[in-house]
PDB file of C-alpha atoms in Angstrom:
ATOM      1  CA  ALA A1455       0.000   0.000   0.000  1.00 83.00           C
ATOM      2  CA  GLN A1456       1.117   3.547  -0.625  1.00 87.00           C
ATOM      3  CA  ARG A1457       2.483   5.536   2.251  1.00 93.00           C
ATOM      4  CA  VAL A1458       4.194   8.866   2.895  1.00 96.00           C
ATOM      5  CA  THR A1459       6.422   9.280   5.931  1.00 97.00           C
ATOM      6  CA  GLN A1460       7.680  12.519   7.412  1.00 97.00           C
ATOM      7  CA  PRO A1461       9.796  11.448  10.373  1.00 96.00           C
ATOM      8  CA  GLU A1462      10.131  14.860  12.020  1.00 96.00           C
ATOM      9  CA  LYS A1463       7.183  16.520  13.705  1.00 96.00           C
ATOM     10  CA  LEU A1464       9.200  19.648  14.454  1.00 97.00           C
ATOM     11  CA  LEU A1465      12.333  21.089  12.929  1.00 98.00           C
ATOM     12  CA  SER A1466      13.801  24.154  14.582  1.00 97.00           C
ATOM     13  CA  VAL A1467      16.637  26.073  12.932  1.00 97.00           C
ATOM     14  CA  PHE A1468      18.191  29.508  13.159  1.00 97.00           C
ATOM     15  CA  LYS A1469      17.782  32.108  10.450  1.00 97.00           C
ATOM     16  CA  GLY A1470      20.401  31.611   7.764  1.00 97.00           C
ATOM     17  CA  ALA A1471      20.917  27.932   8.537  1.00 98.00           C
ATOM     18  CA  PRO A1472      20.259  25.221   5.937  1.00 97.00           C
ATOM     19  CA  VAL A1473      16.989  23.364   6.087  1.00 97.00           C
ATOM     20  CA  GLU A1474      16.127  19.828   5.067  1.00 97.00           C
ATOM     21  CA  LEU A1475      12.645  18.459   5.604  1.00 98.00           C
ATOM     22  CA  LYS A1476      12.558  14.723   5.088  1.00 98.00           C
ATOM     23  CA  CYS A1477       9.963  12.781   3.140  1.00 98.00           C
ATOM     24  CA  ASN A1478      10.015   9.102   2.266  1.00 97.00           C
ATOM     25  CA  TYR A1479       7.385   7.281   0.286  1.00 97.00           C
ATOM     26  CA  SER A1480       6.224   3.775  -0.516  1.00 95.00           C
ATOM     27  CA  TYR A1481       4.499   3.275  -3.862  1.00 93.00           C
ATOM     28  CA  SER A1482       4.571   0.500  -6.414  1.00 90.00           C
ATOM     29  CA  GLY A1483       3.974   2.698  -9.448  1.00 86.00           C
ATOM     30  CA  SER A1484       5.712   5.725 -10.895  1.00 86.00           C
ATOM     31  CA  PRO A1485       5.627   8.272  -8.065  1.00 89.00           C
ATOM     32  CA  GLU A1486       4.416  11.816  -8.372  1.00 92.00           C
ATOM     33  CA  LEU A1487       5.249  13.901  -5.333  1.00 94.00           C
ATOM     34  CA  PHE A1488       4.423  17.316  -3.994  1.00 95.00           C
ATOM     35  CA  TRP A1489       5.203  19.614  -1.113  1.00 97.00           C
ATOM     36  CA  TYR A1490       2.291  21.596   0.295  1.00 97.00           C
ATOM     37  CA  VAL A1491       2.716  24.322   2.906  1.00 97.00           C
ATOM     38  CA  GLN A1492       0.423  25.962   5.412  1.00 95.00           C
ATOM     39  CA  TYR A1493       1.514  29.296   6.847  1.00 96.00           C
ATOM     40  CA  SER A1494      -0.067  30.571  10.027  1.00 93.00           C
ATOM     41  CA  ARG A1495      -3.710  31.522   9.482  1.00 90.00           C
ATOM     42  CA  GLN A1496      -3.518  30.683   5.786  1.00 93.00           C
ATOM     43  CA  ARG A1497      -4.807  27.858   3.671  1.00 95.00           C
ATOM     44  CA  LEU A1498      -2.877  24.834   2.618  1.00 96.00           C
ATOM     45  CA  GLN A1499      -1.183  25.626  -0.693  1.00 95.00           C
ATOM     46  CA  LEU A1500       1.133  23.973  -3.151  1.00 95.00           C
ATOM     47  CA  LEU A1501       4.806  24.783  -2.704  1.00 95.00           C
ATOM     48  CA  LEU A1502       6.334  22.643  -5.427  1.00 92.00           C
ATOM     49  CA  ARG A1503       6.015  19.400  -7.349  1.00 90.00           C
ATOM     50  CA  HIS A1504       8.791  17.088  -8.447  1.00 85.00           C
ATOM     51  CA  ILE A1505       7.708  16.965 -12.061  1.00 80.00           C
ATOM     52  CA  SER A1506       8.338  20.693 -12.492  1.00 80.00           C
ATOM     53  CA  ARG A1507      11.875  20.565 -11.111  1.00 77.00           C
ATOM     54  CA  GLU A1508      11.428  24.157  -9.999  1.00 81.00           C
ATOM     55  CA  SER A1509      12.678  26.248  -7.111  1.00 82.00           C
ATOM     56  CA  ILE A1510      10.017  28.112  -5.180  1.00 87.00           C
ATOM     57  CA  LYS A1511      10.928  30.624  -2.470  1.00 92.00           C
ATOM     58  CA  GLY A1512      14.415  29.148  -2.529  1.00 92.00           C
ATOM     59  CA  PHE A1513      13.164  25.625  -1.815  1.00 95.00           C
ATOM     60  CA  THR A1514      14.052  22.645  -3.973  1.00 94.00           C
ATOM     61  CA  ALA A1515      13.214  18.972  -3.785  1.00 94.00           C
ATOM     62  CA  ASP A1516      14.706  16.108  -5.749  1.00 88.00           C
ATOM     63  CA  LEU A1517      13.004  12.797  -6.253  1.00 91.00           C
ATOM     64  CA  ASN A1518      15.362   9.948  -5.383  1.00 92.00           C
ATOM     65  CA  LYS A1519      13.741   6.742  -6.555  1.00 89.00           C
ATOM     66  CA  GLY A1520      16.541   4.582  -5.182  1.00 91.00           C
ATOM     67  CA  GLU A1521      16.040   5.888  -1.664  1.00 92.00           C
ATOM     68  CA  THR A1522      12.303   6.521  -2.227  1.00 94.00           C
ATOM     69  CA  SER A1523      12.745  10.028  -0.894  1.00 95.00           C
ATOM     70  CA  PHE A1524      11.655  13.545  -1.790  1.00 96.00           C
ATOM     71  CA  HIS A1525      13.372  15.759   0.746  1.00 97.00           C
ATOM     72  CA  LEU A1526      12.732  19.508   0.751  1.00 96.00           C
ATOM     73  CA  LYS A1527      15.800  21.707   1.020  1.00 96.00           C
ATOM     74  CA  LYS A1528      16.689  25.352   1.362  1.00 96.00           C
ATOM     75  CA  PRO A1529      20.241  26.599   1.805  1.00 97.00           C
ATOM     76  CA  PHE A1530      19.426  29.606   4.021  1.00 97.00           C
ATOM     77  CA  ALA A1531      16.271  29.615   6.117  1.00 97.00           C
ATOM     78  CA  GLN A1532      14.254  32.795   6.608  1.00 97.00           C
ATOM     79  CA  GLU A1533      11.856  33.574   9.433  1.00 97.00           C
ATOM     80  CA  GLU A1534       8.980  33.741   6.954  1.00 97.00           C
ATOM     81  CA  ASP A1535       9.611  30.086   6.091  1.00 98.00           C
ATOM     82  CA  SER A1536       8.138  29.091   9.441  1.00 98.00           C
ATOM     83  CA  ALA A1537       5.117  26.955   8.591  1.00 97.00           C
ATOM     84  CA  MET A1538       3.715  23.448   8.462  1.00 96.00           C
ATOM     85  CA  TYR A1539       5.025  21.439   5.530  1.00 97.00           C
ATOM     86  CA  TYR A1540       3.308  18.381   4.101  1.00 97.00           C
ATOM     87  CA  CYS A1541       4.701  15.921   1.621  1.00 97.00           C
ATOM     88  CA  ALA A1542       2.071  14.305  -0.625  1.00 97.00           C
ATOM     89  CA  LEU A1543       1.967  11.459  -3.127  1.00 95.00           C
ATOM     90  CA  ASN A1544      -0.425  11.191  -6.064  1.00 93.00           C
ATOM     91  CA  TYR A1545      -1.623   7.583  -6.151  1.00 89.00           C
ATOM     92  CA  GLY A1546      -4.586   8.158  -8.422  1.00 85.00           C
ATOM     93  CA  GLY A1547      -3.018   9.123 -11.749  1.00 83.00           C
ATOM     94  CA  ALA A1548      -5.182  11.672 -13.554  1.00 84.00           C
ATOM     95  CA  THR A1549      -7.618  11.746 -10.632  1.00 87.00           C
ATOM     96  CA  ASN A1550      -4.860  13.295  -8.523  1.00 89.00           C
ATOM     97  CA  LYS A1551      -5.900  11.491  -5.369  1.00 91.00           C
ATOM     98  CA  LEU A1552      -3.301  12.421  -2.804  1.00 93.00           C
ATOM     99  CA  ILE A1553      -1.968  10.728   0.278  1.00 94.00           C
ATOM    100  CA  PHE A1554      -0.304  13.098   2.734  1.00 96.00           C
ATOM    101  CA  GLY A1555       2.417  12.694   5.285  1.00 97.00           C
ATOM    102  CA  THR A1556       1.833  13.792   8.868  1.00 96.00           C
ATOM    103  CA  GLY A1557       3.610  17.075   8.331  1.00 96.00           C
ATOM    104  CA  THR A1558       6.663  18.823   9.757  1.00 97.00           C
ATOM    105  CA  LEU A1559       6.470  22.111  11.585  1.00 97.00           C
ATOM    106  CA  LEU A1560       9.416  24.269  10.595  1.00 98.00           C
ATOM    107  CA  ALA A1561      10.294  26.929  13.125  1.00 98.00           C
ATOM    108  CA  VAL A1562      12.946  29.426  12.057  1.00 98.00           C
ATOM    109  CA  GLN A1563      14.402  31.279  15.016  1.00 96.00           C
ATOM    110  CA  PRO A1564      15.782  34.819  14.614  1.00 95.00           C
TER     111      PRO A1564
ATOM    112  CA  ASN B  78     -12.358  35.282  -6.641  1.00 75.00           C
ATOM    113  CA  ALA B  79     -13.077  33.602  -3.344  1.00 83.00           C
ATOM    114  CA  GLY B  80     -11.489  30.338  -4.483  1.00 95.00           C
ATOM    115  CA  VAL B  81     -12.769  27.448  -2.379  1.00 97.00           C
ATOM    116  CA  THR B  82     -15.252  28.314   0.345  1.00 97.00           C
ATOM    117  CA  GLN B  83     -16.563  26.056   3.108  1.00 98.00           C
ATOM    118  CA  THR B  84     -19.456  26.380   5.502  1.00 97.00           C
ATOM    119  CA  PRO B  85     -19.769  26.205   8.407  1.00 97.00           C
ATOM    120  CA  LYS B  86     -16.403  27.110   9.918  1.00 96.00           C
ATOM    121  CA  PHE B  87     -17.148  25.297  13.133  1.00 97.00           C
ATOM    122  CA  GLN B  88     -19.858  22.903  14.265  1.00 96.00           C
ATOM    123  CA  VAL B  89     -20.672  20.923  17.378  1.00 97.00           C
ATOM    124  CA  LEU B  90     -22.884  17.866  17.030  1.00 97.00           C
ATOM    125  CA  LYS B  91     -24.220  15.247  19.359  1.00 97.00           C
ATOM    126  CA  THR B  92     -23.680  11.592  18.555  1.00 97.00           C
ATOM    127  CA  GLY B  93     -26.314  10.433  16.096  1.00 97.00           C
ATOM    128  CA  GLN B  94     -27.106  13.852  14.660  1.00 97.00           C
ATOM    129  CA  SER B  95     -26.733  14.510  10.971  1.00 96.00           C
ATOM    130  CA  MET B  96     -25.275  17.435   9.116  1.00 96.00           C
ATOM    131  CA  THR B  97     -24.003  18.522   5.731  1.00 97.00           C
ATOM    132  CA  LEU B  98     -20.737  20.328   5.138  1.00 98.00           C
ATOM    133  CA  GLN B  99     -20.872  22.625   2.151  1.00 97.00           C
ATOM    134  CA  CYS B 100     -18.086  23.392  -0.288  1.00 98.00           C
ATOM    135  CA  ALA B 101     -18.115  25.640  -3.331  1.00 97.00           C
ATOM    136  CA  GLN B 102     -15.466  26.791  -5.793  1.00 97.00           C
ATOM    137  CA  ASP B 103     -15.547  29.633  -8.299  1.00 95.00           C
ATOM    138  CA  MET B 104     -12.568  28.585 -10.419  1.00 95.00           C
ATOM    139  CA  ASN B 105     -14.544  26.476 -12.901  1.00 95.00           C
ATOM    140  CA  HIS B 106     -12.689  23.377 -11.756  1.00 95.00           C
ATOM    141  CA  ASN B 107     -13.872  19.915 -12.664  1.00 95.00           C
ATOM    142  CA  SER B 108     -12.353  17.930  -9.806  1.00 95.00           C
ATOM    143  CA  MET B 109     -13.256  18.338  -6.166  1.00 97.00           C
ATOM    144  CA  TYR B 110     -12.104  16.531  -3.031  1.00 97.00           C
ATOM    145  CA  TRP B 111     -12.998  16.098   0.617  1.00 98.00           C
ATOM    146  CA  TYR B 112     -10.273  15.384   3.177  1.00 98.00           C
ATOM    147  CA  ARG B 113     -10.217  15.007   6.919  1.00 97.00           C
ATOM    148  CA  GLN B 114      -7.316  15.854   9.178  1.00 95.00           C
ATOM    149  CA  ASP B 115      -6.912  14.371  12.616  1.00 94.00           C
ATOM    150  CA  PRO B 116      -4.281  15.353  15.205  1.00 88.00           C
ATOM    151  CA  GLY B 117      -0.903  13.846  14.395  1.00 85.00           C
ATOM    152  CA  MET B 118      -2.060  12.576  11.024  1.00 87.00           C
ATOM    153  CA  GLY B 119      -1.874  13.833   7.500  1.00 89.00           C
ATOM    154  CA  LEU B 120      -4.875  14.731   5.433  1.00 94.00           C
ATOM    155  CA  ARG B 121      -6.816  11.670   4.344  1.00 95.00           C
ATOM    156  CA  LEU B 122      -9.047  11.613   1.306  1.00 96.00           C
ATOM    157  CA  ILE B 123     -12.684  10.837   2.016  1.00 97.00           C
ATOM    158  CA  TYR B 124     -14.272  11.261  -1.414  1.00 97.00           C
ATOM    159  CA  TYR B 125     -13.416  12.610  -4.811  1.00 95.00           C
ATOM    160  CA  SER B 126     -15.524  13.930  -7.671  1.00 96.00           C
ATOM    161  CA  ALA B 127     -14.263  14.207 -11.246  1.00 94.00           C
ATOM    162  CA  SER B 128     -17.328  16.049 -12.528  1.00 93.00           C
ATOM    163  CA  GLU B 129     -20.949  16.852 -11.840  1.00 92.00           C
ATOM    164  CA  GLY B 130     -22.826  13.722 -10.868  1.00 89.00           C
ATOM    165  CA  THR B 131     -19.774  11.515 -10.378  1.00 93.00           C
ATOM    166  CA  THR B 132     -18.116  10.553  -7.111  1.00 95.00           C
ATOM    167  CA  ASP B 133     -15.470   8.056  -6.054  1.00 95.00           C
ATOM    168  CA  LYS B 134     -14.309   6.774  -2.697  1.00 95.00           C
ATOM    169  CA  GLY B 135     -11.025   7.766  -1.161  1.00 94.00           C
ATOM    170  CA  GLU B 136      -9.111   6.239   1.747  1.00 92.00           C
ATOM    171  CA  VAL B 137     -11.699   6.750   4.486  1.00 95.00           C
ATOM    172  CA  PRO B 138     -15.231   6.923   3.018  1.00 97.00           C
ATOM    173  CA  ASN B 139     -17.101   4.985   5.708  1.00 96.00           C
ATOM    174  CA  GLY B 140     -19.738   7.028   7.526  1.00 96.00           C
ATOM    175  CA  TYR B 141     -19.922   9.706   4.835  1.00 97.00           C
ATOM    176  CA  ASN B 142     -21.954  10.474   1.752  1.00 97.00           C
ATOM    177  CA  VAL B 143     -21.259  13.113  -0.862  1.00 97.00           C
ATOM    178  CA  SER B 144     -23.194  14.951  -3.539  1.00 96.00           C
ATOM    179  CA  ARG B 145     -21.917  16.787  -6.585  1.00 96.00           C
ATOM    180  CA  LEU B 146     -25.066  18.414  -7.839  1.00 86.00           C
ATOM    181  CA  ASN B 147     -23.338  20.937 -10.065  1.00 95.00           C
ATOM    182  CA  LYS B 148     -19.862  21.972 -11.103  1.00 95.00           C
ATOM    183  CA  ARG B 149     -19.409  24.486  -8.286  1.00 96.00           C
ATOM    184  CA  GLU B 150     -20.609  22.589  -5.251  1.00 97.00           C
ATOM    185  CA  PHE B 151     -19.545  19.393  -3.501  1.00 97.00           C
ATOM    186  CA  SER B 152     -21.204  18.572  -0.199  1.00 97.00           C
ATOM    187  CA  LEU B 153     -20.246  16.060   2.473  1.00 98.00           C
ATOM    188  CA  ARG B 154     -22.950  14.524   4.636  1.00 97.00           C
ATOM    189  CA  LEU B 155     -22.699  12.753   7.950  1.00 96.00           C
ATOM    190  CA  GLU B 156     -25.921  10.801   8.390  1.00 93.00           C
ATOM    191  CA  SER B 157     -25.321   9.737  11.986  1.00 96.00           C
ATOM    192  CA  ALA B 158     -22.337  11.483  13.493  1.00 96.00           C
ATOM    193  CA  ALA B 159     -19.939   9.567  15.727  1.00 97.00           C
ATOM    194  CA  PRO B 160     -17.197  10.892  18.035  1.00 96.00           C
ATOM    195  CA  SER B 161     -14.638   9.287  15.694  1.00 96.00           C
ATOM    196  CA  GLN B 162     -15.713  11.821  13.080  1.00 97.00           C
ATOM    197  CA  THR B 163     -14.438  14.701  15.167  1.00 97.00           C
ATOM    198  CA  SER B 164     -11.925  16.243  12.822  1.00 97.00           C
ATOM    199  CA  VAL B 165     -11.058  19.170  10.603  1.00 96.00           C
ATOM    200  CA  TYR B 166     -12.552  18.768   7.153  1.00 98.00           C
ATOM    201  CA  PHE B 167     -10.981  20.313   4.085  1.00 97.00           C
ATOM    202  CA  CYS B 168     -12.441  20.679   0.648  1.00 98.00           C
ATOM    203  CA  ALA B 169     -10.193  21.121  -2.375  1.00 97.00           C
ATOM    204  CA  SER B 170     -10.531  21.519  -6.113  1.00 96.00           C
ATOM    205  CA  SER B 171      -8.351  21.172  -9.195  1.00 95.00           C
ATOM    206  CA  GLU B 172      -8.822  21.735 -12.903  1.00 91.00           C
ATOM    207  CA  GLY B 173      -9.256  18.033 -13.549  1.00 85.00           C
ATOM    208  CA  GLY B 174      -7.990  15.511 -16.044  1.00 78.00           C
ATOM    209  CA  ALA B 175      -4.224  15.866 -15.903  1.00 83.00           C
ATOM    210  CA  ARG B 176      -1.679  14.386 -13.567  1.00 82.00           C
ATOM    211  CA  GLY B 177       0.142  16.651 -11.183  1.00 83.00           C
ATOM    212  CA  GLU B 178      -2.466  19.368 -10.950  1.00 89.00           C
ATOM    213  CA  THR B 179      -2.432  21.838  -8.132  1.00 92.00           C
ATOM    214  CA  GLN B 180      -5.166  21.348  -5.596  1.00 95.00           C
ATOM    215  CA  TYR B 181      -6.654  24.491  -4.080  1.00 96.00           C
ATOM    216  CA  PHE B 182      -7.874  24.151  -0.535  1.00 97.00           C
ATOM    217  CA  GLY B 183     -10.644  25.727   1.447  1.00 97.00           C
ATOM    218  CA  PRO B 184     -10.173  27.104   4.962  1.00 96.00           C
ATOM    219  CA  GLY B 185     -11.558  24.011   6.655  1.00 96.00           C
ATOM    220  CA  THR B 186     -14.494  23.114   8.886  1.00 97.00           C
ATOM    221  CA  ARG B 187     -13.846  22.092  12.487  1.00 96.00           C
ATOM    222  CA  LEU B 188     -16.324  19.473  13.608  1.00 97.00           C
ATOM    223  CA  LEU B 189     -16.715  18.284  17.181  1.00 97.00           C
ATOM    224  CA  VAL B 190     -18.958  15.301  17.842  1.00 97.00           C
ATOM    225  CA  LEU B 191     -19.878  14.815  21.484  1.00 97.00           C
TER     226      LEU B 191
END
């Protein structure tokens, strides 16, 4: 069965430090992965998707099929990056049914 | 554009009562979704709708019914609420038909079943 694991509930870093939010998945098909983010008092929104290979707000994520991982990285954290981050896997093809990880709260200290 | 709207924002029910959570989107999207989020867990898909009049089960459909009466609206009904259905419910929509689409989320409905 498909599964998404985010092992860290909380990640606390200082401003300017590198950030890596971990995500591992289990899926028998060709994976399609996303990072969604929820800032304080805002709605859940898409941050990036692996298929686009883009950098959003300085964040990048590379799909590693060998390690079944899709870790989110940023070289220099900013205070405004503080938020809840969810890794998600599309298991439904064109239906885009998603399974989410439990989320990691990123707290960037000044 | 309001995007995805949900009503009510908060609701308290007694065990056995019924209620309908409403969701509407003004983005002309074809696909709509209902998720629930429980403490310490990720969002879990309850039901999905690809278009008006069509629905499909997600991971946790038991205890829920849905209706997609038109393109804009997708409602979630609890016929006989149970304490295990205490959760935050999110509605989402996407354009529909292509892999990797962005899902746009509503603000959520907090439901407490006593």
